[in-house]
């Protein structure tokens, strides 16, 4: 099924230049966090500049507009995540050509594990790349962030990553983005189940495919396909501020984000078997993806914990009795 969809869309536009290279991109940012949080909303942006270092080591500057995004992180984090707009004329001829809108992910708090939490969330995006062609492209960056504090400035060295806009994925596959709600059981069975397995893998319950909470929907070849994002509340990241999500007021039977809970819906056994086989066949390349990120961790223990967490998922997946108990039997019916 997936192969058929990919054949139909094989002539889709290429990935933009920013996301063709996985090397850590040095950037510089300069703005007031206080102003960003208090003076911006979904429609109001503030002017800023983005400096980045090109492949030859020279620095280039772009005029951009930014706003704070993300309800929880905006209210609770020191570094609010950012949505950035770049005019087409400004981006043309630069590394950012083709990206009119981007999301920027930063650490939440000024704590030692902050940068490692960013790498762990980035890891989740890179894992999903191995599982589905319908994913958000990401690019890791190393930022010198100059925070304006009235007459004073404070310099922060933080890691983060860019996320492409959903419109880029739609263009890449010559498909449409769906803005209405679509129940998971009305979505493509294999794609929806693949997404549920992935969320189970990273220990994430902070999503709803039906209500598009931390999910976008694409309509591809007459099929509805979920595209997940925002994984900071997952067990893989295990951030200090993370809590078990209660979407729609539903209380879940777990007390820690490190506990896995399958949130997919009941499917025919053949669908489970197909997706299970997919994941097991990709274990080596997924673990290789995890290992490529080891050099970016500041604390080796955080990398070891993240790697073990993914390994534990594959052990569960390979165990028939555990798979039946924690996935097949645990699947939702409503």
Coordinates of C-alpha atoms in Angstrom, one line a residue:
X1 CA 0.0 0.0 0.0
X2 CA 2.7 2.5 1.0
X3 CA 4.7 1.6 -2.1
X4 CA 1.7 2.4 -4.3
X5 CA 1.3 5.8 -2.8
X6 CA 5.0 6.6 -3.2
X7 CA 4.8 5.6 -6.9
X8 CA 2.0 8.1 -7.4
X9 CA 4.0 10.9 -5.8
X10 CA 7.5 10.1 -7.0
X11 CA 7.5 13.2 -9.2
X12 CA 6.9 15.5 -6.1
X13 CA 9.2 18.5 -5.5
X14 CA 12.5 17.9 -3.8
X15 CA 13.3 18.8 -0.2
X16 CA 14.4 22.4 0.3
X17 CA 18.1 23.0 0.7
X18 CA 18.0 23.7 4.4
X19 CA 16.9 20.2 5.1
X20 CA 19.1 18.4 2.6
X21 CA 22.1 18.6 5.0
X22 CA 22.0 17.1 8.5
X23 CA 25.1 18.9 9.8
X24 CA 24.7 21.1 12.9
X25 CA 23.9 24.6 11.6
X26 CA 25.5 27.5 13.6
X27 CA 23.0 30.4 14.0
X28 CA 22.6 33.7 15.9
X29 CA 19.4 35.1 17.3
X30 CA 18.7 38.4 19.1
X31 CA 15.4 39.4 20.7
X32 CA 13.5 40.0 24.0
X33 CA 11.8 36.9 25.4
X34 CA 9.5 39.2 27.4
X35 CA 8.4 41.1 24.3
X36 CA 8.0 37.9 22.3
X37 CA 5.7 36.4 24.9
X38 CA 3.7 39.5 25.6
X39 CA 3.4 41.2 22.2
X40 CA 2.9 38.4 19.8
X41 CA 0.0 36.0 19.0
X42 CA -1.2 33.8 16.1
X43 CA -1.4 36.9 13.9
X44 CA 1.0 39.4 15.4
X45 CA 4.8 39.0 14.8
X46 CA 7.8 41.1 15.7
X47 CA 10.7 42.0 13.4
X48 CA 14.0 40.2 14.1
X49 CA 17.1 38.9 12.3
X50 CA 18.4 35.4 11.8
X51 CA 22.2 35.0 11.2
X52 CA 23.5 31.7 10.0
X53 CA 26.9 30.3 9.0
X54 CA 27.2 28.9 5.5
X55 CA 29.2 25.9 4.3
X56 CA 32.2 28.1 3.7
X57 CA 32.2 29.6 7.2
X58 CA 30.8 33.0 6.2
X59 CA 27.9 34.5 8.1
X60 CA 24.7 35.7 6.3
X61 CA 21.8 37.7 7.8
X62 CA 18.1 37.4 7.0
X63 CA 15.3 39.8 8.0
X64 CA 12.6 37.7 9.6
X65 CA 9.4 38.0 11.6
X66 CA 8.9 35.9 14.7
X67 CA 6.2 35.0 17.3
X68 CA 5.9 32.8 20.3
X69 CA 4.0 29.5 19.7
X70 CA 2.8 26.5 21.8
X71 CA 0.3 27.1 24.6
X72 CA 2.1 25.0 27.3
X73 CA 5.7 26.0 26.4
X74 CA 4.8 29.6 26.0
X75 CA 3.3 29.7 29.5
X76 CA 5.8 27.5 31.3
X77 CA 9.1 27.7 29.5
X78 CA 11.9 30.2 29.7
X79 CA 12.6 29.9 26.0
X80 CA 9.3 30.0 24.2
X81 CA 9.3 28.1 20.9
X82 CA 9.2 30.3 17.9
X83 CA 7.3 30.5 14.6
X84 CA 9.3 32.3 12.0
X85 CA 8.3 33.9 8.7
X86 CA 10.7 34.8 5.9
X87 CA 9.7 36.7 2.8
X88 CA 10.3 34.9 -0.4
X89 CA 12.5 37.7 -1.8
X90 CA 14.6 37.6 1.4
X91 CA 15.0 33.8 1.3
X92 CA 15.8 33.5 -2.4
X93 CA 19.4 32.7 -3.1
X94 CA 20.0 31.6 0.5
X95 CA 20.0 28.4 2.4
X96 CA 16.4 29.1 3.4
X97 CA 15.0 29.4 -0.1
X98 CA 11.5 27.8 -0.3
X99 CA 10.8 28.1 3.5
X100 CA 8.4 30.9 4.0
X101 CA 7.4 29.6 7.5
X102 CA 9.5 27.6 10.0
X103 CA 9.1 26.4 13.5
X104 CA 12.1 26.7 15.9
X105 CA 12.4 24.3 18.9
X106 CA 14.5 25.3 21.9
X107 CA 15.1 23.9 25.3
X108 CA 12.2 24.7 27.7
X109 CA 14.2 25.7 30.8
X110 CA 17.6 27.0 31.7
X111 CA 18.7 23.7 33.2
X112 CA 21.6 21.3 32.5
X113 CA 19.5 18.7 30.7
X114 CA 17.9 21.3 28.4
X115 CA 20.1 20.8 25.4
X116 CA 19.9 17.0 25.7
X117 CA 16.1 17.2 25.9
X118 CA 16.3 19.0 22.5
X119 CA 18.4 16.2 21.0
X120 CA 16.0 13.6 22.4
X121 CA 13.0 15.3 20.8
X122 CA 15.0 15.7 17.6
X123 CA 15.7 12.0 17.8
X124 CA 12.0 11.3 17.8
X125 CA 11.6 13.2 14.5
X126 CA 14.5 11.4 13.0
X127 CA 13.1 8.0 14.0
X128 CA 9.8 8.8 12.4
X129 CA 11.6 9.6 9.2
X130 CA 12.7 6.0 9.0
X131 CA 9.1 4.8 9.4
X132 CA 7.0 7.0 7.1
X133 CA 7.7 9.1 4.0
X134 CA 5.1 11.6 5.4
X135 CA 7.1 13.3 8.0
X136 CA 8.4 16.8 9.0
X137 CA 11.9 17.6 7.8
X138 CA 14.1 18.9 10.6
X139 CA 17.5 20.6 10.9
X140 CA 19.6 20.8 14.1
X141 CA 21.2 24.1 15.0
X142 CA 23.6 25.5 17.5
X143 CA 22.4 28.9 18.6
X144 CA 24.1 31.9 20.1
X145 CA 21.0 33.6 21.5
X146 CA 21.4 37.2 22.7
X147 CA 18.5 37.9 25.0
X148 CA 17.6 41.6 25.3
X149 CA 16.8 42.6 28.8
X150 CA 16.1 46.4 28.6
X151 CA 19.5 48.0 28.7
X152 CA 21.2 44.7 29.4
X153 CA 21.9 41.6 27.4
X154 CA 22.4 38.0 28.3
X155 CA 24.1 35.5 26.0
X156 CA 22.8 31.9 25.9
X157 CA 24.4 29.0 24.1
X158 CA 21.6 26.6 23.2
X159 CA 20.8 23.8 20.8
X160 CA 17.6 23.6 18.8
X161 CA 16.1 22.6 15.5
X162 CA 14.1 23.9 12.6
X163 CA 10.9 22.2 11.5
X164 CA 9.5 22.7 8.1
X165 CA 5.9 23.9 7.6
X166 CA 3.1 21.3 6.8
X167 CA 2.7 23.1 3.4
X168 CA 6.1 21.8 2.4
X169 CA 5.1 18.2 3.0
X170 CA 1.9 18.8 1.0
X171 CA 3.9 20.2 -1.9
X172 CA 6.4 17.4 -1.7
X173 CA 3.7 14.8 -2.2
X174 CA 1.4 16.9 -4.3
X175 CA -1.4 16.3 -1.8
X176 CA -3.8 18.4 0.4
X177 CA -3.7 19.2 4.0
X178 CA -6.9 18.4 5.9
X179 CA -7.9 21.0 8.5
X180 CA -11.1 19.1 9.6
X181 CA -11.1 16.3 12.2
X182 CA -11.0 12.8 11.0
X183 CA -11.3 9.9 13.4
X184 CA -8.3 7.5 13.4
X185 CA -10.6 4.6 12.3
X186 CA -11.5 6.7 9.2
X187 CA -7.8 7.3 8.4
X188 CA -5.6 4.9 6.4
X189 CA -5.4 1.8 8.6
X190 CA -1.7 1.1 8.2
X191 CA -0.6 4.8 8.4
X192 CA -2.8 5.4 11.5
X193 CA -1.5 2.2 13.2
X194 CA 2.1 3.0 12.2
X195 CA 1.7 6.4 13.9
X196 CA 0.2 4.7 17.0
X197 CA 3.1 2.3 17.2
X198 CA 5.6 5.2 16.9
X199 CA 3.9 7.1 19.7
X200 CA 4.0 4.0 21.8
X201 CA 7.7 3.5 21.0
X202 CA 8.6 7.0 22.3
X203 CA 6.2 6.9 25.2
X204 CA 4.0 9.7 24.0
X205 CA 0.3 10.2 25.0
X206 CA 0.2 14.0 24.3
X207 CA -1.5 13.7 20.9
X208 CA -4.9 13.1 19.3
X209 CA -5.2 12.2 15.7
X210 CA -8.9 12.8 15.7
X211 CA -8.7 16.4 17.0
X212 CA -5.3 17.1 15.4
X213 CA -3.6 17.8 18.7
X214 CA 0.1 17.6 17.9
X215 CA -0.9 15.9 14.6
X216 CA -1.5 17.2 11.1
X217 CA -3.5 15.3 8.5
X218 CA -2.7 14.9 4.8
X219 CA -5.1 13.6 2.1
X220 CA -2.8 11.4 -0.1
X221 CA -4.1 9.3 -2.9
X222 CA -7.6 9.2 -1.4
X223 CA -6.2 8.3 2.0
X224 CA -6.0 10.3 5.2
X225 CA -2.5 10.2 6.7
X226 CA -1.5 11.5 10.2
X227 CA 1.8 13.4 10.5
X228 CA 2.9 13.7 14.2
X229 CA 5.0 16.5 15.9
X230 CA 5.8 18.0 19.3
X231 CA 7.2 15.1 21.4
X232 CA 8.6 17.0 24.4
X233 CA 6.1 15.3 26.7
X234 CA 7.2 11.8 25.7
X235 CA 9.0 9.3 27.9
X236 CA 11.9 9.3 25.4
X237 CA 12.6 13.0 26.2
X238 CA 11.6 12.6 29.9
X239 CA 11.7 16.4 30.5
X240 CA 11.7 17.6 34.0
X241 CA 8.4 19.5 33.4
X242 CA 6.6 16.6 31.6
X243 CA 3.3 15.2 32.9
X244 CA 1.0 12.5 31.6
X245 CA -1.4 14.2 29.2
X246 CA -5.1 14.2 29.8
X247 CA -6.5 15.1 26.4
X248 CA -10.2 15.8 26.6
X249 CA -10.2 15.4 30.3
X250 CA -9.5 11.7 30.0
X251 CA -7.5 10.3 32.9
X252 CA -5.0 7.7 31.7
X253 CA -3.9 4.7 33.8
X254 CA -0.2 5.7 34.0
X255 CA 1.5 8.0 36.4
X256 CA 4.8 8.6 34.6
X257 CA 5.7 9.6 31.0
X258 CA 8.2 6.8 31.1
X259 CA 5.4 4.3 31.3
X260 CA 4.2 3.2 27.8
X261 CA 0.5 3.2 27.0
X262 CA -0.8 2.2 23.6
X263 CA -3.3 4.8 22.3
X264 CA -4.1 3.2 18.9
X265 CA -7.5 1.8 18.0
X266 CA -8.6 -1.7 17.4
X267 CA -7.6 -3.0 14.0
X268 CA -7.7 -6.3 12.1
X269 CA -4.9 -8.6 13.3
X270 CA -3.4 -8.4 9.8
X271 CA -2.8 -4.7 10.2
X272 CA -1.0 -5.2 13.5
X273 CA 1.1 -8.0 12.0
X274 CA 2.0 -5.9 9.0
X275 CA 3.1 -2.8 11.1
X276 CA 4.8 -4.9 13.7
X277 CA 6.9 -6.6 11.0
X278 CA 7.7 -3.2 9.5
X279 CA 9.1 -1.9 12.8
X280 CA 11.1 -5.1 13.6
X281 CA 12.6 -5.0 10.1
X282 CA 13.7 -1.4 10.7
X283 CA 15.2 -2.0 14.1
X284 CA 18.8 -1.8 12.9
X285 CA 18.4 1.4 10.9
X286 CA 16.4 3.0 13.7
X287 CA 19.1 2.2 16.3
X288 CA 21.8 3.4 13.9
X289 CA 19.8 6.7 13.6
X290 CA 19.8 6.9 17.4
X291 CA 23.6 6.3 17.6
X292 CA 24.4 9.0 15.1
X293 CA 23.1 11.5 17.7
X294 CA 25.3 10.4 20.5
X295 CA 28.0 13.1 19.9
X296 CA 25.5 15.9 20.4
X297 CA 24.6 14.8 24.0
X298 CA 26.3 16.8 26.8
X299 CA 25.6 14.0 29.3
X300 CA 26.4 10.5 28.2
X301 CA 23.9 9.1 30.7
X302 CA 21.1 10.9 29.0
X303 CA 22.0 9.3 25.7
X304 CA 22.3 5.8 27.3
X305 CA 18.8 6.3 28.8
X306 CA 17.3 7.3 25.5
X307 CA 18.9 4.4 23.7
X308 CA 17.8 1.9 26.3
X309 CA 14.2 3.3 26.1
X310 CA 14.0 2.6 22.4
X311 CA 15.7 -0.8 22.8
X312 CA 13.1 -1.8 25.4
X313 CA 10.4 -1.0 22.9
X314 CA 11.8 -3.5 20.4
X315 CA 12.2 -6.2 23.1
X316 CA 8.5 -5.7 23.8
X317 CA 7.6 -5.8 20.2
X318 CA 9.5 -9.1 19.6
X319 CA 7.8 -10.8 22.6
X320 CA 4.5 -12.3 21.4
X321 CA 2.8 -12.3 24.9
X322 CA 3.8 -8.7 25.7
X323 CA 2.8 -7.5 22.3
X324 CA -0.6 -9.0 22.7
X325 CA -1.1 -7.7 26.2
X326 CA 0.3 -4.1 25.7
X327 CA -0.8 -3.4 22.2
X328 CA -3.5 -5.7 20.8
X329 CA -5.5 -6.0 24.0
X330 CA -4.8 -2.5 25.1
X331 CA -6.0 -0.9 21.8
X332 CA -8.9 1.5 22.2
X333 CA -12.5 1.0 20.9
X334 CA -13.6 4.6 21.4

